[in-house]
PDB file of C-alpha atoms in Angstrom:
ATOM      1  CA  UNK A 290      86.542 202.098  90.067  1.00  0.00           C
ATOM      2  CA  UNK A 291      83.407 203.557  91.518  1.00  0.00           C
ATOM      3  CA  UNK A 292      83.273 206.547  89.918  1.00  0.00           C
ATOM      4  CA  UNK A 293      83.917 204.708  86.412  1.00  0.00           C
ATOM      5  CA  UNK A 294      80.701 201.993  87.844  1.00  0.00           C
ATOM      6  CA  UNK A 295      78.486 205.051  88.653  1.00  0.00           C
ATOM      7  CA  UNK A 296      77.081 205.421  85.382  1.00  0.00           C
ATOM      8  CA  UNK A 297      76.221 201.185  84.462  1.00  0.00           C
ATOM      9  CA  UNK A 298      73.691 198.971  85.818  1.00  0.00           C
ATOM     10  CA  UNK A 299      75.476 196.398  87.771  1.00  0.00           C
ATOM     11  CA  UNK A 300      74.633 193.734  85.644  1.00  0.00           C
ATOM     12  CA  UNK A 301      76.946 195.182  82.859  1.00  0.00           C
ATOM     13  CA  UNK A 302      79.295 196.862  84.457  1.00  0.00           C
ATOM     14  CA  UNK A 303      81.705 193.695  85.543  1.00  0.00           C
ATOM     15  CA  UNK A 304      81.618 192.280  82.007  1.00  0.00           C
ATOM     16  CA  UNK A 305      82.144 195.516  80.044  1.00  0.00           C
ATOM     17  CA  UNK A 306      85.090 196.425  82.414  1.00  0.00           C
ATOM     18  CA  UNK A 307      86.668 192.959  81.565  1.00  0.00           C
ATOM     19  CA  UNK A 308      86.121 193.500  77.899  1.00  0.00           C
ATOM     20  CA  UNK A 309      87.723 196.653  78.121  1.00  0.00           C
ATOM     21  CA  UNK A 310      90.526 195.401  79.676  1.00  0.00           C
ATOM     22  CA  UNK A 311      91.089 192.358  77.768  1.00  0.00           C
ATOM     23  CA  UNK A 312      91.095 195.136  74.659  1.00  0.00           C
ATOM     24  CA  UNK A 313      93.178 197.393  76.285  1.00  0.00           C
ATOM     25  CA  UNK A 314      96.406 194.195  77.114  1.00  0.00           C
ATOM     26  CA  UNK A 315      95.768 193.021  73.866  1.00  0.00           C
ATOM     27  CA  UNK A 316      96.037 196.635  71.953  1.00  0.00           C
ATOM     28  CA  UNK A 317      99.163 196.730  73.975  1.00  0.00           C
ATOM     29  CA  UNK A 318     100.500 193.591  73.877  1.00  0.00           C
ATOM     30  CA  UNK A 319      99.934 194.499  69.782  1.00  0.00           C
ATOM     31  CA  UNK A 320     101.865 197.695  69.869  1.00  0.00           C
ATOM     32  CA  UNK A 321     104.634 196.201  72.459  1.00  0.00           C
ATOM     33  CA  UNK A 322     105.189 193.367  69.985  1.00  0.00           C
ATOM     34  CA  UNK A 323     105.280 195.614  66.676  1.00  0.00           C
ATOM     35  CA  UNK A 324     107.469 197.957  68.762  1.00  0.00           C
ATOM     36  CA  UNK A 325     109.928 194.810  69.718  1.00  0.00           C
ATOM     37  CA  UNK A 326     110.384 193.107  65.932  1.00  0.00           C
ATOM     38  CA  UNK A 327     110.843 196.731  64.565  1.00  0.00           C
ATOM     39  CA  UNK A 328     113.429 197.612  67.526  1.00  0.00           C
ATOM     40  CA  UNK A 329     114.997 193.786  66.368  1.00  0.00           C
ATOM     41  CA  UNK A 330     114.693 194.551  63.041  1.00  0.00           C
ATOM     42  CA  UNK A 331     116.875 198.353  63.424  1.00  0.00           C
ATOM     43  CA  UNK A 332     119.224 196.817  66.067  1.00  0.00           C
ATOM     44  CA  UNK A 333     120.371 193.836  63.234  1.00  0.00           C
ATOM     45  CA  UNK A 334     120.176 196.496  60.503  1.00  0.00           C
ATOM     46  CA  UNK A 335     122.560 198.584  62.876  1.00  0.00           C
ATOM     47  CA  UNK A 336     124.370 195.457  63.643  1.00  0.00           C
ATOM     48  CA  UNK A 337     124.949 194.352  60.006  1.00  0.00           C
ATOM     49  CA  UNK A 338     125.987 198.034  58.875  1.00  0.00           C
ATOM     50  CA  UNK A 339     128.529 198.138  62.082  1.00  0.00           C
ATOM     51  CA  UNK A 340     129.854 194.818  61.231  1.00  0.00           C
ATOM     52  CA  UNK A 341     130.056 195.606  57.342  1.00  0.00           C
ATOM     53  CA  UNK A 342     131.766 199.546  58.304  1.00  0.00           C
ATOM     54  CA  UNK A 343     134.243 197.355  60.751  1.00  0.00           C
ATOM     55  CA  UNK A 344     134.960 194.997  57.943  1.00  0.00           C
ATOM     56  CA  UNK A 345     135.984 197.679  55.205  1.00  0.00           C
ATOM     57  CA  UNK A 346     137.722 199.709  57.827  1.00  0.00           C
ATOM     58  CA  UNK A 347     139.953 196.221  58.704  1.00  0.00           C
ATOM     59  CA  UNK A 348     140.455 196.055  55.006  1.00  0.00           C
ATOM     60  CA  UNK A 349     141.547 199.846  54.351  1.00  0.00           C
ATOM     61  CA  UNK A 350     144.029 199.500  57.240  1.00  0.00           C
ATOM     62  CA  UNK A 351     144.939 196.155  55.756  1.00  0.00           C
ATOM     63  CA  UNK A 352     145.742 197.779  52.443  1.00  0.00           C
ATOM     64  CA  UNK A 353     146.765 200.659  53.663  1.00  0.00           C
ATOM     65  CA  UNK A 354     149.523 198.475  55.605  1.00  0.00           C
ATOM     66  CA  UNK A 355     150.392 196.463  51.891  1.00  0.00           C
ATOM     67  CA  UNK A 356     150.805 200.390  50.532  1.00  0.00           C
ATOM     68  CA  UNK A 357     153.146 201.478  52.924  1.00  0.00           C
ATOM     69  CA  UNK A 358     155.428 197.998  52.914  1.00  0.00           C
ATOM     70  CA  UNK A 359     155.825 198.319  49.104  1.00  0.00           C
ATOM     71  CA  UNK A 360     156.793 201.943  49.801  1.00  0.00           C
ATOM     72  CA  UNK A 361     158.877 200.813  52.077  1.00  0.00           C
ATOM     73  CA  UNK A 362     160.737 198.067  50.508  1.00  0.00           C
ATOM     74  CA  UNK A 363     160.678 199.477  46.541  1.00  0.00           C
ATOM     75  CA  UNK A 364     164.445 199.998  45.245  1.00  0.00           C
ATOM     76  CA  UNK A 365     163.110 202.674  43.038  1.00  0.00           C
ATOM     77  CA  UNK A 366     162.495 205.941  44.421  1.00  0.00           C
ATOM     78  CA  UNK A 367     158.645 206.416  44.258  1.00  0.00           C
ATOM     79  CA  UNK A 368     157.299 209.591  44.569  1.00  0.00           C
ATOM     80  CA  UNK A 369     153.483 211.246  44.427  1.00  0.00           C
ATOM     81  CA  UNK A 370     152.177 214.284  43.840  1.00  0.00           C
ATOM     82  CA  UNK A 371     149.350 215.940  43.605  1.00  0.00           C
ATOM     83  CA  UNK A 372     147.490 218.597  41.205  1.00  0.00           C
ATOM     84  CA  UNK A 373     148.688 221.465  43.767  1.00  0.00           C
ATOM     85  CA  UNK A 374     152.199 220.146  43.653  1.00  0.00           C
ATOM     86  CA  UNK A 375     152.077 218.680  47.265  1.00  0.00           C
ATOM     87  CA  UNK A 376     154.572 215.537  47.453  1.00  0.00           C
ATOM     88  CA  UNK A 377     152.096 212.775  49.119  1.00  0.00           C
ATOM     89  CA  UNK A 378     154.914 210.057  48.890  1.00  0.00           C
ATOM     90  CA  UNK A 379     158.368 210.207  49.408  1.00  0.00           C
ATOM     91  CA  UNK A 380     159.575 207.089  49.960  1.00  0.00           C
ATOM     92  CA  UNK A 381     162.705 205.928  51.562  1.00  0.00           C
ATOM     93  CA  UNK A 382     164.729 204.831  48.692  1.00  0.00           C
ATOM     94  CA  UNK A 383     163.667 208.297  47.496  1.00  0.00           C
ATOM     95  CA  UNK A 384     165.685 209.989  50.251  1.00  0.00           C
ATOM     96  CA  UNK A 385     168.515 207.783  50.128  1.00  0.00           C
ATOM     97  CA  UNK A 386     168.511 208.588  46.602  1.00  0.00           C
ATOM     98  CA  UNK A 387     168.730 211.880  46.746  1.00  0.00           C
ATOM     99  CA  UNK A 388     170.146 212.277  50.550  1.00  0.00           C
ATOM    100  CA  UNK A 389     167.217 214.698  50.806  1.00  0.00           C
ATOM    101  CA  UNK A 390     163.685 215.224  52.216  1.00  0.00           C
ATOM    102  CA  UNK A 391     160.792 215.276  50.436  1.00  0.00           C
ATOM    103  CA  UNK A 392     160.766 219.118  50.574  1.00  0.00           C
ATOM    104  CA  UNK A 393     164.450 219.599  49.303  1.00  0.00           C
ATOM    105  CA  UNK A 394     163.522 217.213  46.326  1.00  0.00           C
ATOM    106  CA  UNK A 395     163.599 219.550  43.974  1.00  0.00           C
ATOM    107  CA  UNK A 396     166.481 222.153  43.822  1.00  0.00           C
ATOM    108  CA  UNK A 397     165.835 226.092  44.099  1.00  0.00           C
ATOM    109  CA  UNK A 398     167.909 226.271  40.927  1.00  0.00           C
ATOM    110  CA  UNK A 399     164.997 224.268  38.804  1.00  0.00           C
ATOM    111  CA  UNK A 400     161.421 224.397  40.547  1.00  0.00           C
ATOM    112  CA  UNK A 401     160.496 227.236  38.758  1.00  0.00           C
ATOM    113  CA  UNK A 402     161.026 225.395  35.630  1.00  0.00           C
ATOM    114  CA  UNK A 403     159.437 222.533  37.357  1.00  0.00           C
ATOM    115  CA  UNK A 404     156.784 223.727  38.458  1.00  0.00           C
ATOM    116  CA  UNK A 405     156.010 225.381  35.122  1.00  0.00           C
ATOM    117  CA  UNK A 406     155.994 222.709  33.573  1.00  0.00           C
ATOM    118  CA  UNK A 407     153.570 221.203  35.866  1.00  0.00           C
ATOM    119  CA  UNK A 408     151.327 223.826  35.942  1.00  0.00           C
ATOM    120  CA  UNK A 409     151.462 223.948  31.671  1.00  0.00           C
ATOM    121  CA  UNK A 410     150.825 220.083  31.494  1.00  0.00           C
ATOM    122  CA  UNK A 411     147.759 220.403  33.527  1.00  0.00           C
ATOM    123  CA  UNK A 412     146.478 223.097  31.860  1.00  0.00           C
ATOM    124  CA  UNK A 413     146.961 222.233  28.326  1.00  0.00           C
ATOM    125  CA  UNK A 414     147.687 218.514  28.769  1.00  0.00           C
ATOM    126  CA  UNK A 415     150.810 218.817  26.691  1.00  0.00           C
ATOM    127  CA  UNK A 416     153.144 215.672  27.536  1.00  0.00           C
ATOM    128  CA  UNK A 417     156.482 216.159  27.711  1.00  0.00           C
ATOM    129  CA  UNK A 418     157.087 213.335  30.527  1.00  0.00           C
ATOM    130  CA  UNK A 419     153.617 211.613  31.690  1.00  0.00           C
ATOM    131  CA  UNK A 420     153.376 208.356  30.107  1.00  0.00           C
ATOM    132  CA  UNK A 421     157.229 207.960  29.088  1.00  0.00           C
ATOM    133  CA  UNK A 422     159.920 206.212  29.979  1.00  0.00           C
ATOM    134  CA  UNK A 423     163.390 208.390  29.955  1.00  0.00           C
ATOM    135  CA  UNK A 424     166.218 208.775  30.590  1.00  0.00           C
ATOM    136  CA  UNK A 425     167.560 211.846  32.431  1.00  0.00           C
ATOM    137  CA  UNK A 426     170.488 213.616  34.511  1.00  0.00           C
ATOM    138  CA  UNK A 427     169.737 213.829  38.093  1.00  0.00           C
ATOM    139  CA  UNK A 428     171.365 215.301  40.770  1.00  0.00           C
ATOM    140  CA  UNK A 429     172.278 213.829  44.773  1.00  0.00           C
ATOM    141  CA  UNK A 430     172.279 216.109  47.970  1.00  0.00           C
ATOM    142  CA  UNK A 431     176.021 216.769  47.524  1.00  0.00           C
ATOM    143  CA  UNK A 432     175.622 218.137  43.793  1.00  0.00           C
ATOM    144  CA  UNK A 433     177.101 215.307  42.165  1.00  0.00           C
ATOM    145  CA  UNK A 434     175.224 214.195  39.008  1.00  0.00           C
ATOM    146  CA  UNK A 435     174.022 210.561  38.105  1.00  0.00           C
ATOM    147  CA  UNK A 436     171.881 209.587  35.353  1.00  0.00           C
ATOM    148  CA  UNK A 437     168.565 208.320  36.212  1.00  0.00           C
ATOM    149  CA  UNK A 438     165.552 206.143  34.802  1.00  0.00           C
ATOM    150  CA  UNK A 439     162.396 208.387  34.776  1.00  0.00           C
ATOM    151  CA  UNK A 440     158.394 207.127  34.284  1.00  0.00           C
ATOM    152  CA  UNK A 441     155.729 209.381  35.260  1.00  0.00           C
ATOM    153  CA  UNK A 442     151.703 208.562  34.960  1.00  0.00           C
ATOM    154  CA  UNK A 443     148.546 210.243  36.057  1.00  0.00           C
ATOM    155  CA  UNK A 444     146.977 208.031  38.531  1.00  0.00           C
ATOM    156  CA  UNK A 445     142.971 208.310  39.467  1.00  0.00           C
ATOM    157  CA  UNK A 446     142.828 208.156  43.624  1.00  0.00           C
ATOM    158  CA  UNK A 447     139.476 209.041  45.128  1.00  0.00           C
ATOM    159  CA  UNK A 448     138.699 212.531  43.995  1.00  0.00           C
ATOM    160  CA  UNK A 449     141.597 213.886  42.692  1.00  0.00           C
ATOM    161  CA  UNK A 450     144.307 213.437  40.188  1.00  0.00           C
ATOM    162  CA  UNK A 451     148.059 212.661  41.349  1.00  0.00           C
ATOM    163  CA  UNK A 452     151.095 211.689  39.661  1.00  0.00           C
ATOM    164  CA  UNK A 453     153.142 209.035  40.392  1.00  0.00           C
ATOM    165  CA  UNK A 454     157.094 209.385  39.416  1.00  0.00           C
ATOM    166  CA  UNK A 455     159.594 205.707  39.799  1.00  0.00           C
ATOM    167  CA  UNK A 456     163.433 206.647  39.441  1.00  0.00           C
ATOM    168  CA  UNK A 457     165.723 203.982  39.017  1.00  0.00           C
ATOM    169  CA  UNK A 458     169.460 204.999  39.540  1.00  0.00           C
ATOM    170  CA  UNK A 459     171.123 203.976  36.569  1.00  0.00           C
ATOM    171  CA  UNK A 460     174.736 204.471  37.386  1.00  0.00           C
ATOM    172  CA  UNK A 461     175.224 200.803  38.244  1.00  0.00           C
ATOM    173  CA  UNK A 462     173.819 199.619  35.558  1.00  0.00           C
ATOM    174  CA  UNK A 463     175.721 202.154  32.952  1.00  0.00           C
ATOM    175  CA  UNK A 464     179.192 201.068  34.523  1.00  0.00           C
ATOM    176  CA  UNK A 465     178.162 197.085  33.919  1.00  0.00           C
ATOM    177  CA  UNK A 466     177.581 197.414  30.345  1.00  0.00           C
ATOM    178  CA  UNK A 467     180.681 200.024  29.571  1.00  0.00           C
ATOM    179  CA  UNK A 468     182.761 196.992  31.728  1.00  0.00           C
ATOM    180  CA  UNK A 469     181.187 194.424  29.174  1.00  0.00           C
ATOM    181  CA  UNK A 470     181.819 196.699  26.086  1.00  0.00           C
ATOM    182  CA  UNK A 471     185.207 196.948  27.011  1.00  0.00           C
TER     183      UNK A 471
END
């Protein structure tokens, strides 16, 4: 304190002192109080966007959950696929369907024909199935035939393109109305 008294008279050197620091608690009173509402401001801001990220994430679980129930509890056998021929879905009445996995779908004896199809539709965009409803001969694990309800569409999920296939085995349905013909 001296050495910053050296250089005043005494008769100025209490009151500029004081000024100084009144102006120096007030500059950072100032600054400590900007500092404060901004740091309030960011920490709702962070808040808000935690909240809001929490609340989409509860409602992508939530639909996730609706996605895999209807999966779950479809009679039809749903499957998905995607441009690189990838099966996404396979759903349970799928494999009790077909007695298979979602890998042994397709028989050896027709995924090249499959698959070239596939590959033709997506690079010409030829339809031969997407978009129709028919009627086809499928075949069960143990090689016995049946014939089958077939609709295929090109869904639109995030990036990407997929296909979506519902089969609807028929047989029951085919021995009904020969029983009522007869």
């Amino acid at each position: 304190l001296d050495s910053l008294l050296s250089g005043l008279a005494p008769s100025h050197s209490l009151p500029l002192l004081t000024l100084n620091l009144v102006l120096a608690i007030l500059a950072s009173t100032l600054v400590a109080k900007f500092t404060s509402t901004n740091m309030t401001r960011y920490r709702k801001g962070v808040n808000g966007s935690m909240e809001e990220l929490s609340s989409k994430n509860f409602a992508l679980e939530e639909s996730d959950a609706r996605f895999e129930d209807a999966m779950k509890l479809s009679q039809d056998a749903i499957l998905i696929i995607d441009t690189n021929s990838d099966i996404l879905v396979f759903n349970p009445a799928a494999e009790a369907l077909y007695g298979v996995t979602a890998d042994q779908v397709i028989p050896p004896n027709l995924r090249s024909a499959h698959w070239t199809g596939f590959r033709n539709y997506l690079r010409t965009g030829e339809v031969n199935v997407i978009g129709k409803t028919l009627r086809v001969q499928s075949i069960h694990a143990d090689g016995t035939e049946f014939t089958a309800e077939l609709s295929v569409e090109e869904i639109q999920w995030g990036k990407g393109r997929q296909f979506i296939a519902y089969i609807r085995d028929l047989t029951e349905n085919l021995r009904l109305e020969a029983e009522i013909e007869v």
